[in-house]
Coordinates of C-alpha atoms in Angstrom, one line a residue:
M16 CA -16.9 31.5 -54.1
S17 CA -16.4 34.0 -51.2
M18 CA -16.0 32.8 -47.7
M19 CA -19.2 32.9 -45.5
I20 CA -18.6 35.1 -42.5
V21 CA -20.8 35.7 -39.4
R22 CA -20.5 38.4 -36.8
A23 CA -20.1 36.9 -33.3
F24 CA -19.6 38.1 -29.8
H25 CA -17.4 36.8 -27.0
Y26 CA -18.2 37.7 -23.4
T27 CA -15.3 37.5 -21.0
R28 CA -13.2 39.2 -18.4
M29 CA -9.6 40.1 -19.3
T30 CA -6.7 42.3 -18.2
D31 CA -5.4 45.0 -20.5
D32 CA -2.3 43.0 -21.4
E33 CA -4.5 40.1 -22.4
V34 CA -6.5 42.4 -24.7
D35 CA -3.3 43.5 -26.3
R36 CA -2.2 39.9 -26.8
L37 CA -5.6 39.0 -28.4
Q38 CA -5.5 42.0 -30.7
A39 CA -1.9 41.2 -31.7
G40 CA -2.0 37.4 -32.0
G41 CA -5.7 36.4 -32.4
V42 CA -7.6 33.6 -30.7
V43 CA -6.0 30.6 -29.0
L44 CA -8.5 27.8 -28.4
T45 CA -9.2 27.2 -24.7
S46 CA -7.6 24.1 -23.1
V47 CA -6.2 23.1 -19.7
D48 CA -2.7 23.9 -20.9
F49 CA -3.8 27.4 -22.1
L50 CA -5.6 28.0 -18.8
R51 CA -2.4 27.0 -17.0
E52 CA -0.4 29.4 -19.1
R53 CA -2.8 32.3 -18.5
L54 CA -2.8 31.6 -14.8
G55 CA 1.0 31.6 -14.8
R56 CA 1.0 35.1 -16.2
R57 CA -1.4 36.3 -13.6
V58 CA 0.7 34.8 -10.8
E59 CA 3.7 36.7 -12.2
A60 CA 1.7 39.9 -12.3
G61 CA 0.7 39.4 -8.7
D62 CA -3.1 39.1 -9.4
L63 CA -3.3 35.7 -7.6
S64 CA -1.2 33.3 -5.7
Q65 CA 0.4 30.1 -7.1
E66 CA -1.7 28.2 -4.6
L67 CA -5.0 29.5 -5.9
A68 CA -3.8 29.0 -9.5
D69 CA -3.0 25.3 -8.7
Q70 CA -6.5 24.9 -7.2
I71 CA -8.2 26.3 -10.3
V72 CA -6.2 24.0 -12.6
S73 CA -6.9 21.0 -10.5
R74 CA -10.7 21.5 -10.6
T75 CA -11.2 23.2 -13.9
A76 CA -14.4 22.4 -15.8
L77 CA -12.2 22.0 -18.9
A78 CA -11.0 18.6 -17.6
N79 CA -14.3 17.4 -16.0
A80 CA -16.9 15.8 -18.2
E81 CA -19.5 16.7 -15.6
F82 CA -19.5 20.2 -17.0
G83 CA -19.9 19.3 -20.7
V84 CA -17.7 20.6 -23.5
R85 CA -16.1 23.8 -22.3
D86 CA -12.9 23.8 -24.5
G87 CA -12.7 25.5 -27.9
F88 CA -13.7 29.1 -27.9
W89 CA -17.4 30.0 -27.3
L90 CA -19.2 33.0 -28.9
T91 CA -22.8 34.0 -29.7
A92 CA -24.2 35.4 -32.9
L93 CA -26.8 37.3 -30.8
P94 CA -25.6 40.4 -29.0
I95 CA -26.6 40.3 -25.4
P96 CA -26.4 43.1 -22.7
P97 CA -23.5 42.3 -20.3
A98 CA -25.8 42.4 -17.3
D99 CA -28.0 39.6 -18.8
S100 CA -28.1 36.4 -16.8
R101 CA -26.9 34.4 -19.8
V102 CA -23.5 36.2 -19.8
N103 CA -23.1 38.2 -16.6
L104 CA -21.0 35.5 -14.8
L105 CA -18.6 35.4 -17.8
V106 CA -17.9 39.2 -17.6
Q107 CA -17.8 39.1 -13.8
H108 CA -15.1 36.3 -13.4
W109 CA -11.7 36.3 -15.0
G110 CA -10.9 33.1 -16.9
G111 CA -14.4 32.1 -18.0
E112 CA -16.2 28.9 -17.1
G113 CA -12.9 27.0 -17.1
A114 CA -11.8 29.0 -14.1
Y115 CA -14.8 29.8 -12.0
W116 CA -17.5 27.2 -12.8
A117 CA -16.3 24.4 -10.5
F118 CA -16.3 26.8 -7.5
E119 CA -19.8 28.2 -8.0
T120 CA -21.6 25.7 -5.8
G121 CA -18.9 25.3 -3.1
S122 CA -17.6 27.5 -0.3
E123 CA -14.4 28.8 -2.1
D124 CA -15.4 32.5 -1.8
Q125 CA -11.7 33.6 -1.8
I126 CA -11.2 32.1 -5.3
L127 CA -14.4 33.7 -6.8
E128 CA -13.6 37.0 -5.1
T129 CA -10.1 36.9 -6.6
L130 CA -11.4 36.1 -10.1
R131 CA -13.9 39.0 -9.8
G132 CA -11.0 41.4 -9.0
I133 CA -8.9 40.5 -12.1
G134 CA -9.3 42.6 -15.2
R135 CA -12.5 44.1 -16.6
G136 CA -15.6 42.8 -18.3
R137 CA -15.1 42.7 -22.1
I138 CA -17.3 42.1 -25.1
V139 CA -15.2 41.2 -28.1
E140 CA -16.7 41.5 -31.6
F141 CA -15.4 39.0 -34.2
Q142 CA -15.8 38.2 -37.8
V143 CA -15.9 34.4 -37.9
P144 CA -15.7 32.1 -41.0
I145 CA -18.4 29.5 -40.9
K146 CA -15.9 26.8 -41.6
S147 CA -14.1 27.7 -38.3
A148 CA -17.1 27.1 -36.0
L149 CA -19.5 24.5 -34.8
M150 CA -22.9 26.2 -34.6
G151 CA -25.3 25.2 -31.8
E152 CA -27.5 22.5 -33.1
T153 CA -26.8 21.1 -36.5
G154 CA -28.8 21.2 -39.7
A155 CA -32.2 22.8 -39.7
G156 CA -31.9 23.9 -36.1
T157 CA -28.8 26.0 -36.8
A158 CA -30.4 27.5 -40.0
T159 CA -33.6 28.4 -38.1
N160 CA -31.6 30.1 -35.3
M161 CA -29.5 32.1 -37.9
L162 CA -32.7 33.3 -39.5
D163 CA -34.1 34.3 -36.1
V164 CA -31.0 36.4 -35.4
Y165 CA -31.3 38.1 -38.8
A166 CA -35.0 38.8 -38.3
S167 CA -34.3 40.3 -34.9
R168 CA -31.8 42.7 -36.4
L169 CA -34.4 43.8 -38.9
G170 CA -36.9 44.4 -36.1
I171 CA -39.2 41.5 -37.3
L172 CA -38.6 39.2 -34.3
R173 CA -38.2 40.6 -30.8
Y174 CA -36.9 37.6 -28.9
P175 CA -34.7 35.3 -31.0
R176 CA -33.3 32.1 -29.7
D177 CA -29.6 32.1 -28.9
L178 CA -27.1 30.9 -31.4
D179 CA -23.9 29.7 -29.8
L180 CA -20.8 29.1 -31.8
N181 CA -17.7 27.1 -30.8
L182 CA -14.5 27.6 -32.7
V183 CA -12.8 24.5 -34.0
S184 CA -9.7 26.3 -35.2
P185 CA -7.9 29.5 -34.0
L186 CA -8.6 32.9 -35.5
P187 CA -6.0 35.5 -36.7
A188 CA -5.8 38.9 -35.2
S189 CA -7.6 40.3 -38.2
A190 CA -10.8 38.5 -37.0
V191 CA -11.0 40.8 -33.9
L192 CA -13.2 43.8 -34.9
K193 CA -13.6 45.6 -31.6
V194 CA -13.2 45.2 -27.8
H195 CA -15.8 46.9 -25.6
S196 CA -14.6 47.3 -22.1
Q197 CA -16.4 47.7 -18.8
G198 CA -16.5 51.3 -17.7
E199 CA -17.0 52.6 -21.3
R200 CA -20.4 54.0 -22.3
E201 CA -20.6 51.5 -25.3
Y202 CA -20.1 48.6 -23.0
D203 CA -23.0 49.5 -20.6
R204 CA -25.3 50.2 -23.6
F205 CA -24.3 47.2 -25.6
A206 CA -27.3 45.3 -27.2
V207 CA -29.8 47.6 -25.5
G208 CA -32.4 48.2 -28.3
Y209 CA -32.2 47.8 -32.0
P210 CA -30.6 48.6 -34.4
F211 CA -27.1 47.9 -33.0
S212 CA -24.0 49.9 -33.8
F213 CA -21.2 47.4 -34.4
A214 CA -17.6 47.7 -35.5
R215 CA -17.0 47.8 -39.3
P216 CA -15.6 44.5 -40.7
Q217 CA -12.1 44.6 -42.0

């Protein structure tokens, strides 16, 4: 039996060297330790100070149950324009929710401004084995959402419900199909109208 694969999209903000690392090594699941490692590389690159890095780690949503489950690696099966309110904060702030979320309601403008200045917004297309992901709701809810997405791509349904996926295991570099970067025409036009033009699976 062939492995079931879904196309999925990850919205994020990354530096060029992080994109190179992703394309060469695949997906590492998000964790406090991985965030600390990423912050260390940005401190070495001069993108932020060690003091700010320490503040981010000390308050990360990844270690605070108040923010729900933020670890793993989150994607959506529905392509979304990067300016959409569902994803715009992800492409505006480096490090994702694990880095910026705890500071959104406070007065730490310096941290948010610094995160907005690191890297560029990215939309990464993946091919994801079903067995590697937890998919939104379970059972009938997931099946219904998957059919909604498929119907939307056929032009039958205009506004499908979102279908979020959270990886439960890392993905190899071969799972990365394409990286769309802020400043490119494809990025600005991504998911505007149907049908979509996506990368060809490997």
